[in-house]
Short mmCIF file of C-alpha atoms in Angstrom, two decimals:
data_model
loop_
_atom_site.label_atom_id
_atom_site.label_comp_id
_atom_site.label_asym_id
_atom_site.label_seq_id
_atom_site.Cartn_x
_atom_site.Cartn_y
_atom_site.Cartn_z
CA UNK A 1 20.59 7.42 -36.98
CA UNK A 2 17.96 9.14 -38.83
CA UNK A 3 18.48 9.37 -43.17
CA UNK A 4 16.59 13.08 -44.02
CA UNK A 5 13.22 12.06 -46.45
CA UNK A 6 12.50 14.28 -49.28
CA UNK A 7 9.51 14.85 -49.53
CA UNK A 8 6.71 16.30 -52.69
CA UNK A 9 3.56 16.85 -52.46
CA UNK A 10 1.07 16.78 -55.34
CA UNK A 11 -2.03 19.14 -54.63
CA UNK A 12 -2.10 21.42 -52.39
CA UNK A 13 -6.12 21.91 -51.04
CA UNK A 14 -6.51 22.34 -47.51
CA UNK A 15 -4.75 18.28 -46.74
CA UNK A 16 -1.82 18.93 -49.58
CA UNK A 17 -1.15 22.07 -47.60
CA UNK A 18 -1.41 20.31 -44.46
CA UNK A 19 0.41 17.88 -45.43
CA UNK A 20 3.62 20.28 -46.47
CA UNK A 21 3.52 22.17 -42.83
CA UNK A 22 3.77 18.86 -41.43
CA UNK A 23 6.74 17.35 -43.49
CA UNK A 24 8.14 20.79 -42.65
CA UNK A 25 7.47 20.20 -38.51
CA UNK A 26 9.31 16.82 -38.92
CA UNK A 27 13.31 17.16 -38.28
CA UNK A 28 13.65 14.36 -40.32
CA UNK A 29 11.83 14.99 -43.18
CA UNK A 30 12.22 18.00 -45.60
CA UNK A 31 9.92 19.30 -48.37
CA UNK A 32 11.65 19.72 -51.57
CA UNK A 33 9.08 20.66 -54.44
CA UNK A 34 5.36 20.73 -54.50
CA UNK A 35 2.82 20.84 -57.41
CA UNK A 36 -0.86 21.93 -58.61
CA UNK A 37 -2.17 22.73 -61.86
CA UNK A 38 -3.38 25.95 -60.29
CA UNK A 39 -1.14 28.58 -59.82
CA UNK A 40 0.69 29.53 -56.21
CA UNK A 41 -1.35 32.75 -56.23
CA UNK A 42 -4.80 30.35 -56.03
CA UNK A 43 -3.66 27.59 -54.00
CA UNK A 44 -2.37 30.25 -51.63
CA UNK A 45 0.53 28.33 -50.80
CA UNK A 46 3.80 31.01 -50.11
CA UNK A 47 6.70 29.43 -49.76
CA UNK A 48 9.14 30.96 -52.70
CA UNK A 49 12.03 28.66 -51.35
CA UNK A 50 10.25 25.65 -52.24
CA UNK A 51 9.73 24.82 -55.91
CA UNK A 52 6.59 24.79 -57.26
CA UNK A 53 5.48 22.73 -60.52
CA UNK A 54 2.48 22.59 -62.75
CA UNK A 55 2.79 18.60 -63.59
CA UNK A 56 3.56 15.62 -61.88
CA UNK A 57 6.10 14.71 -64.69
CA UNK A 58 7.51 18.01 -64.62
CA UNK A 59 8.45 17.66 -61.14
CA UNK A 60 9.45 14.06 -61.55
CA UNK A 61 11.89 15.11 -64.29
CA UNK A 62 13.46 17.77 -62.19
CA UNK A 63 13.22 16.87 -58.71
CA UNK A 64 15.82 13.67 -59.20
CA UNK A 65 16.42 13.46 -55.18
CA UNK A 66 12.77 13.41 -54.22
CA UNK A 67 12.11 9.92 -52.06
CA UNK A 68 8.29 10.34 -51.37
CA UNK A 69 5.54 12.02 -53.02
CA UNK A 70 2.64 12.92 -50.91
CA UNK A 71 -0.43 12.34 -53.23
CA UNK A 72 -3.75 14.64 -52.03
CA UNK A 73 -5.13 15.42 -55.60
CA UNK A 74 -9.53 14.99 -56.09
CA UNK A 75 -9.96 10.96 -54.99
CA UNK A 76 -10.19 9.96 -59.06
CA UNK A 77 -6.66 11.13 -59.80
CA UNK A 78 -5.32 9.19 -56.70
CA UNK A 79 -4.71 5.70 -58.16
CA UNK A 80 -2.88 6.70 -61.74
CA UNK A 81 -0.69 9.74 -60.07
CA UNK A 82 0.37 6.97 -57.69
CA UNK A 83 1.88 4.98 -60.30
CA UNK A 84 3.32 7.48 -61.76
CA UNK A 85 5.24 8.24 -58.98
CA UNK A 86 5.77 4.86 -58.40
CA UNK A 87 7.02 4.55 -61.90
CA UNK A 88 9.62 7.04 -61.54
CA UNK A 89 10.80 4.71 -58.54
CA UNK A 90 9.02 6.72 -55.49
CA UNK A 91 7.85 5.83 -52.61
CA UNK A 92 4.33 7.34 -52.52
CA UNK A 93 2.12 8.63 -49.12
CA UNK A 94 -1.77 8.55 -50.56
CA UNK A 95 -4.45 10.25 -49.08
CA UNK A 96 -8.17 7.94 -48.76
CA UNK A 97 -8.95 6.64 -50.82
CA UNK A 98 -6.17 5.14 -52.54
CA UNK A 99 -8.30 4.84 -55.52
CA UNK A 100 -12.06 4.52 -56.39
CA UNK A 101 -12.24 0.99 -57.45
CA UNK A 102 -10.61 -2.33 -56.23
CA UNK A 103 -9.61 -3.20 -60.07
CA UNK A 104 -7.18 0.26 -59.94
CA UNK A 105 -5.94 -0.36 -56.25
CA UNK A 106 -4.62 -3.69 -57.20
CA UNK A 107 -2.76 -1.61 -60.27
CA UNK A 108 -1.21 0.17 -57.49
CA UNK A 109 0.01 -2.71 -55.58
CA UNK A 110 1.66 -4.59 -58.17
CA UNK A 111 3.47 -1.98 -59.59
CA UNK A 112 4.57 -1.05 -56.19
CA UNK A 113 5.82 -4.78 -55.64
CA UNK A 114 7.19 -4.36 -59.04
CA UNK A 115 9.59 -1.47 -58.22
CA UNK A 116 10.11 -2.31 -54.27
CA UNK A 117 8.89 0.88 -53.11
CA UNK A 118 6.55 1.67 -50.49
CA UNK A 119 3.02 3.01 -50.51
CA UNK A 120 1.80 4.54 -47.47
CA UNK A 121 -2.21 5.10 -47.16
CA UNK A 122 -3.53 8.07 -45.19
CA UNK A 123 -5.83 6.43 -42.31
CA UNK A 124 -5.62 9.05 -39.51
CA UNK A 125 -7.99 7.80 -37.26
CA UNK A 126 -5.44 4.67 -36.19
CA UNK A 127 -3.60 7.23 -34.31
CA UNK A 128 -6.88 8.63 -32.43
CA UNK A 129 -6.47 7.08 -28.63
CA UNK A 130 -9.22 5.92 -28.31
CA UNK A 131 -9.13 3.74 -31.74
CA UNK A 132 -5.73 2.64 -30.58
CA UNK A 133 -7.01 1.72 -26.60
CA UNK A 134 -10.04 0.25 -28.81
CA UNK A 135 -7.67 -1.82 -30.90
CA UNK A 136 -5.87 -3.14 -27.52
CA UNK A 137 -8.95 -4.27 -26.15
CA UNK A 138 -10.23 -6.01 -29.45
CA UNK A 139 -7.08 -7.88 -29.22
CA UNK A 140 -6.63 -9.16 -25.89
CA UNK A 141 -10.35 -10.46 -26.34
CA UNK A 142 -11.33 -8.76 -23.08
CA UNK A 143 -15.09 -8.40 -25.08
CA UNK A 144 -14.82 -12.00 -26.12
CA UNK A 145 -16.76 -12.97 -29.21
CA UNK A 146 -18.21 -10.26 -30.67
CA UNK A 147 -22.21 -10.03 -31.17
CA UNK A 148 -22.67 -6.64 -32.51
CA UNK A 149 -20.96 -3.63 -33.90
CA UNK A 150 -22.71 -0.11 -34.60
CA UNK A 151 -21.06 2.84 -36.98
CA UNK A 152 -23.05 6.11 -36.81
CA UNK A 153 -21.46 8.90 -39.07
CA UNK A 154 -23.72 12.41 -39.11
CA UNK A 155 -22.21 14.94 -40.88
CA UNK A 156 -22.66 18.39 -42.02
CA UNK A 157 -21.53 18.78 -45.58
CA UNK A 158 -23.56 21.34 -47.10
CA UNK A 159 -23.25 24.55 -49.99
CA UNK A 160 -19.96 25.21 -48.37
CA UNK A 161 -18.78 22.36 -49.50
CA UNK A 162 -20.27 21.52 -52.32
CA UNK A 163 -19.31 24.50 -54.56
CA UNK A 164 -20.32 25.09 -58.39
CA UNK A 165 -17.71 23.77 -60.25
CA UNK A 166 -15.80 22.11 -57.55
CA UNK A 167 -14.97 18.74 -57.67
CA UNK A 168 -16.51 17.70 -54.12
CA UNK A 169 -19.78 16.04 -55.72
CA UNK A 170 -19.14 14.51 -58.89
CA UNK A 171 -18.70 10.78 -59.61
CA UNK A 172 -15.36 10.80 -61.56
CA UNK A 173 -13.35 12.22 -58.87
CA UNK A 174 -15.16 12.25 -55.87
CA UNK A 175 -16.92 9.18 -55.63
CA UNK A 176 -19.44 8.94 -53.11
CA UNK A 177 -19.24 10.53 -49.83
CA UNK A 178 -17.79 6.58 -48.49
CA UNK A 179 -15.04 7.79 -50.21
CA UNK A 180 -14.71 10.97 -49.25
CA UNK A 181 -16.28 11.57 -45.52
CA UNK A 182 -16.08 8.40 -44.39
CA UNK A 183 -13.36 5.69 -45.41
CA UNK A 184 -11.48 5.94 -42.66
CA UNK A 185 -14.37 5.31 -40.16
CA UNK A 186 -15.01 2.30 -42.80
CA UNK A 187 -10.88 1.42 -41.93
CA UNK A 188 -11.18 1.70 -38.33
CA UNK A 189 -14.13 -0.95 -38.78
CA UNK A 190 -12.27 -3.28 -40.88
CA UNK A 191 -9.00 -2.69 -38.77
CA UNK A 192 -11.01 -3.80 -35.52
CA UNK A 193 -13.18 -6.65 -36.93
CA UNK A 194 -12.37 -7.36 -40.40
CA UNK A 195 -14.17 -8.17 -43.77
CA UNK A 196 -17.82 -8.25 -43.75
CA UNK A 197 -20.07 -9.71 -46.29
CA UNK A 198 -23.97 -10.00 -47.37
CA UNK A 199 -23.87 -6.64 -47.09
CA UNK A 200 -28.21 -5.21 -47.66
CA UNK A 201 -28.74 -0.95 -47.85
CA UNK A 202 -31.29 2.13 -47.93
CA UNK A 203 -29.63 4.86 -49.32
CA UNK A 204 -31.36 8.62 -50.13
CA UNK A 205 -30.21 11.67 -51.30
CA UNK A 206 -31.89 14.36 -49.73
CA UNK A 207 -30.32 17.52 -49.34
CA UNK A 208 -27.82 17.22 -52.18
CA UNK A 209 -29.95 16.32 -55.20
CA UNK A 210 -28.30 20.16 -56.86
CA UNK A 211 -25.13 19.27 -55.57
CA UNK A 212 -23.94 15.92 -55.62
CA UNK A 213 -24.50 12.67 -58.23
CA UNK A 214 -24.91 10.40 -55.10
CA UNK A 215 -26.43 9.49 -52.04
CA UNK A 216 -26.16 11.65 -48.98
CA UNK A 217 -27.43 8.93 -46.55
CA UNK A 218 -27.36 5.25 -45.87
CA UNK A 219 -28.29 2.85 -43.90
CA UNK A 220 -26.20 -0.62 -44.14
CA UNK A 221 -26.03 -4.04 -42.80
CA UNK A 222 -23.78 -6.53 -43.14
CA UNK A 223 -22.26 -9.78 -41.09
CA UNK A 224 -18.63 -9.78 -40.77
CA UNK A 225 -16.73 -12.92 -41.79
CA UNK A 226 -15.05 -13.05 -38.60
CA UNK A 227 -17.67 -13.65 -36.35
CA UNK A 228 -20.88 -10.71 -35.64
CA UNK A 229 -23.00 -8.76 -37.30
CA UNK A 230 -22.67 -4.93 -38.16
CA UNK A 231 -24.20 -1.74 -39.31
CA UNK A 232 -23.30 1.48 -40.51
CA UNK A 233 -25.80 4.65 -40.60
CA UNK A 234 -24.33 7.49 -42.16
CA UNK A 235 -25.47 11.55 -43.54
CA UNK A 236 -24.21 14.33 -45.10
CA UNK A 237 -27.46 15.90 -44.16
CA UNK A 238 -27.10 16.96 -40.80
CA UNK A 239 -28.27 20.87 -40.86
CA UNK A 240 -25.35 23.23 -40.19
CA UNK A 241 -22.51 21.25 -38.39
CA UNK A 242 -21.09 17.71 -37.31
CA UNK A 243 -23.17 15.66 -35.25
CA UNK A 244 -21.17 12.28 -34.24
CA UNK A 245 -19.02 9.83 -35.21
CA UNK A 246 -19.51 7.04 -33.49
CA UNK A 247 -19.09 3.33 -32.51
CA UNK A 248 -21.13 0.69 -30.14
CA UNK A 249 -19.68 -2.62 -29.36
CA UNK A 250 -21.33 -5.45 -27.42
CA UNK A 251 -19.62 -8.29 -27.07
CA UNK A 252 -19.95 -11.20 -24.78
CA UNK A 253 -18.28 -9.68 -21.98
CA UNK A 254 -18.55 -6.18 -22.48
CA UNK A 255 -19.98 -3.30 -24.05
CA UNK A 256 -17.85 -0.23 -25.69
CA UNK A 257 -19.25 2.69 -27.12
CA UNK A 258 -16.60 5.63 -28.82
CA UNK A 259 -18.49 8.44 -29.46
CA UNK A 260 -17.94 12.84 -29.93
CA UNK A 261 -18.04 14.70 -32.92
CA UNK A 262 -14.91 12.86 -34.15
CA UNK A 263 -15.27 9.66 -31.90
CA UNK A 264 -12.91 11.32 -29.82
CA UNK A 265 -14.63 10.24 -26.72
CA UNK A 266 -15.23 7.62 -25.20
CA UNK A 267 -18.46 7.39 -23.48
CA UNK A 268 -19.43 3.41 -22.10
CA UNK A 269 -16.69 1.23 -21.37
CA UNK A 270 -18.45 -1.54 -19.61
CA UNK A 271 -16.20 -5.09 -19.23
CA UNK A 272 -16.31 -7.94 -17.01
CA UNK A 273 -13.04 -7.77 -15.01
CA UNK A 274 -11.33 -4.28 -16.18
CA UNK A 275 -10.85 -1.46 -15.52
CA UNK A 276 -10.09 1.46 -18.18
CA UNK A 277 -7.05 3.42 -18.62
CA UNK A 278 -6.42 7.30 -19.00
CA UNK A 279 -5.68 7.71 -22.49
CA UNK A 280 -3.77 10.39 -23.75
CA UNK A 281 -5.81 13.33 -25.33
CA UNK A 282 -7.00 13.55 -28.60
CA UNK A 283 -5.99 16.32 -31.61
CA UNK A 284 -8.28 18.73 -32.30
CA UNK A 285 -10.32 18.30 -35.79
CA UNK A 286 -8.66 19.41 -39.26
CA UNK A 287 -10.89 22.84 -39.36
CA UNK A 288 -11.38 23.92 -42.97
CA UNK A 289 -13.48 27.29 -42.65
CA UNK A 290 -16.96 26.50 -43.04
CA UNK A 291 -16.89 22.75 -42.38
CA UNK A 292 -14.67 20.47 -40.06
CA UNK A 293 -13.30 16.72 -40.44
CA UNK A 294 -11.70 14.53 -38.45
CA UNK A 295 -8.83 14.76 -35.62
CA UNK A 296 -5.81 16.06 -37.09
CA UNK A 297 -3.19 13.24 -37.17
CA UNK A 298 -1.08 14.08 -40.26
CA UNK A 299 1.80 14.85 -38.16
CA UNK A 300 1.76 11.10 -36.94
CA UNK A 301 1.64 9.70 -40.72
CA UNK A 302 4.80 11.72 -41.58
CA UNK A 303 6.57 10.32 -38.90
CA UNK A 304 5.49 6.61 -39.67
CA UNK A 305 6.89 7.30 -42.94
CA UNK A 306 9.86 8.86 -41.87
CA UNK A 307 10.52 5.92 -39.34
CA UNK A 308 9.68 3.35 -41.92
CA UNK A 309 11.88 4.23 -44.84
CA UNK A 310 14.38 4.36 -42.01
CA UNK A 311 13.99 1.20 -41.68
CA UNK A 312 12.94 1.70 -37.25
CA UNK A 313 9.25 0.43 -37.98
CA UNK A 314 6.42 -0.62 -40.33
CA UNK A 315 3.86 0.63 -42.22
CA UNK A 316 0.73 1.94 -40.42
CA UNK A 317 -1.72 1.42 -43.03
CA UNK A 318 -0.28 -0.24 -45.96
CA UNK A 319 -1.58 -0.43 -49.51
CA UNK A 320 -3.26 -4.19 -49.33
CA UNK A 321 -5.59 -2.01 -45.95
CA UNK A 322 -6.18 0.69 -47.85
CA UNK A 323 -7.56 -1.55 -51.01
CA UNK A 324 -9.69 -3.53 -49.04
CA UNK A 325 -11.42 -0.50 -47.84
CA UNK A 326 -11.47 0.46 -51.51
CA UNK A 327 -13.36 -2.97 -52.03
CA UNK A 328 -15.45 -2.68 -49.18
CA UNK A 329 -17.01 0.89 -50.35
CA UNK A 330 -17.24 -0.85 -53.86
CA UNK A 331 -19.13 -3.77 -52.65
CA UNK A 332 -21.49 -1.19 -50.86
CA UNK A 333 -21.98 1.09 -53.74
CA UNK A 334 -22.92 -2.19 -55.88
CA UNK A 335 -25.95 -2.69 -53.06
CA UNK A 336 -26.55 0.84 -53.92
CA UNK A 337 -26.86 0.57 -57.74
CA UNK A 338 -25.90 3.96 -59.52
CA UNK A 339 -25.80 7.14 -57.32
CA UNK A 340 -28.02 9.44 -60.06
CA UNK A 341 -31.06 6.95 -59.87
CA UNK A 342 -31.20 7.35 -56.34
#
């Protein structure tokens, strides 16, 4: 027996939008008020039957019935619209990050253990197939110990993103493009392998020194405290459009490499003594015009939330996951030293 969610979302960009058609989709789930300090006419969201709000309190004030509110405001305004939700006794779905520091994630979790109420961190890429075969694997040990892990992320992010006056490129409320591009490739990593430490980095900004206050490329190496050393390589830089995402194993008895323009594919599996599956097929990438992101996997959060507060499963990627990847950016960014000397 399914109880309906009510759900608000709080920004409505290209994800808060996104994340309204799929609360929509979901039988179980329905979509009572939405808000952005820009009016409906900008945002371009039509929908007269739901209402629309200006503020966050506003909505809270009005919107007594509401159970979750979807969070997918600019990254800086995640972590202290979160507990105000959570202080009006809501559960709250946050897009990545969950905030831009460790110090204001932990905010988040106590006052969400402080009003028993849920928060649910966007990580799409758990629900990719190929992350989930990957996780299987990982777990059964059919790589045994691992010697080696490789995370390649080239991306296109260019004057079509970063617009005059936009948000995308500041450090207040973007962040760094960890943050932004890449924290969920930096969850998958800690989801597979876990923590890492004596982390070492090159970063550069090259193509974004008129349109961003941070790097645009990095090179990073770390060990991981489980066991194995790592790497990630990443760019904003790539001329026109997506390169890869990708991600090399070698282990002691095997060697796994995910790879595509969204690691959607996987191209070496390679282990003593197995034999790989058909996996189901992947979502096509969230397309936003001039630029595209990852696989499209909203639809499975909802339902994990839906399912959850239902009390028929658990939390996908709960709050303590999403601010360890918070930490884990932070800790890389301190290698880094500030973004503008770069």
């Amino acid at each position: 027996m399914h109880k309906p969610i009510k759900f608000a979302v709080i920004g409505l960009g290209h994800i808060g939008k996104r994340h309204a058609a799929m609360i929509k989709g979901n039988p179980n789930a329905s979509l009572v008020a939405v808000c952005d300090v820009l009016d409906a006419n900008d945002t371009g969201f039509n929908d007269p039957e739901t209402p629309y709000y200006k503020s966050i309190s506003e909505l809270l004030d009005n919107e007594l019935e509401v159970d979750v509110v979807n969070i997918c405001t600019p990254n800086g305004f995640h972590a202290s619209q979160t507990l105000e939700a959570l202080e009006a006794r809501k559960h709250v779905v946050v897009e990545k990050p969950m905030a831009l520091s460790k110090q204001d994630a932990e905010q988040v979790i106590f006052k969400a253990l402080q009003v028993s109420r849920q928060v649910f961190t966007v990580m799409q890429n758990r629900y990719s197939p190929p992350v989930k075969w990957l996780r299987q694997i990982i777990q059964e040990e059919r790589l045994g110990k691992i010697f080696m892990v490789q995370m390649n992320c080239f991306w296109n992010r260019d004057d079509r993103y970063y617009k005059p006056g936009g948000w995308h490129g500041t450090a207040d409320l973007d962040g760094g493009v960890l943050f932004t591009q890449f924290s969920h490739f930096m969850d998958i990593m800690y989801w597979l392998f876990g923590d890492i430490c004596n982390i070492k980095g090159n970063f550069g900004n090259f193509a974004h020194r008129h349109s961003t206050k941070f790097e645009d490329a990095g090179s990073v190496v770390f060990k991981f405290v489980n066991g194995g050393m790592g790497s990630i390589n990443y760019s904003t830089a790539v001329w026109d459009r997506n390169l890869e995402s990708s991600i090399t194993i070698i282990g002691e008895r095997g060697t796994v490499k995910i790879a595509g323009q969204y690691m959607d594919d996987v191209s070496c599996c390679h282990i003593q003594d197995y034999e790989m599956p058909e996996l189901e097929p992947v979502n096509p990438p969230n397309d936003y015009g001039g630029y595209k992101g990852s696989a499209s996997n909203h639809a499975a959060v909802i339902e994990n939330v839906v399912e959850t507060l239902n009390g028929n499963t658990e939390v996908a990627t709960n709050a303590l996951e999403g601010m360890k990847i918070v930490d884990i950016i932070e800790r890389i960014y301190q290698v880094r030293g500030p973004g503008e000397e770069i």
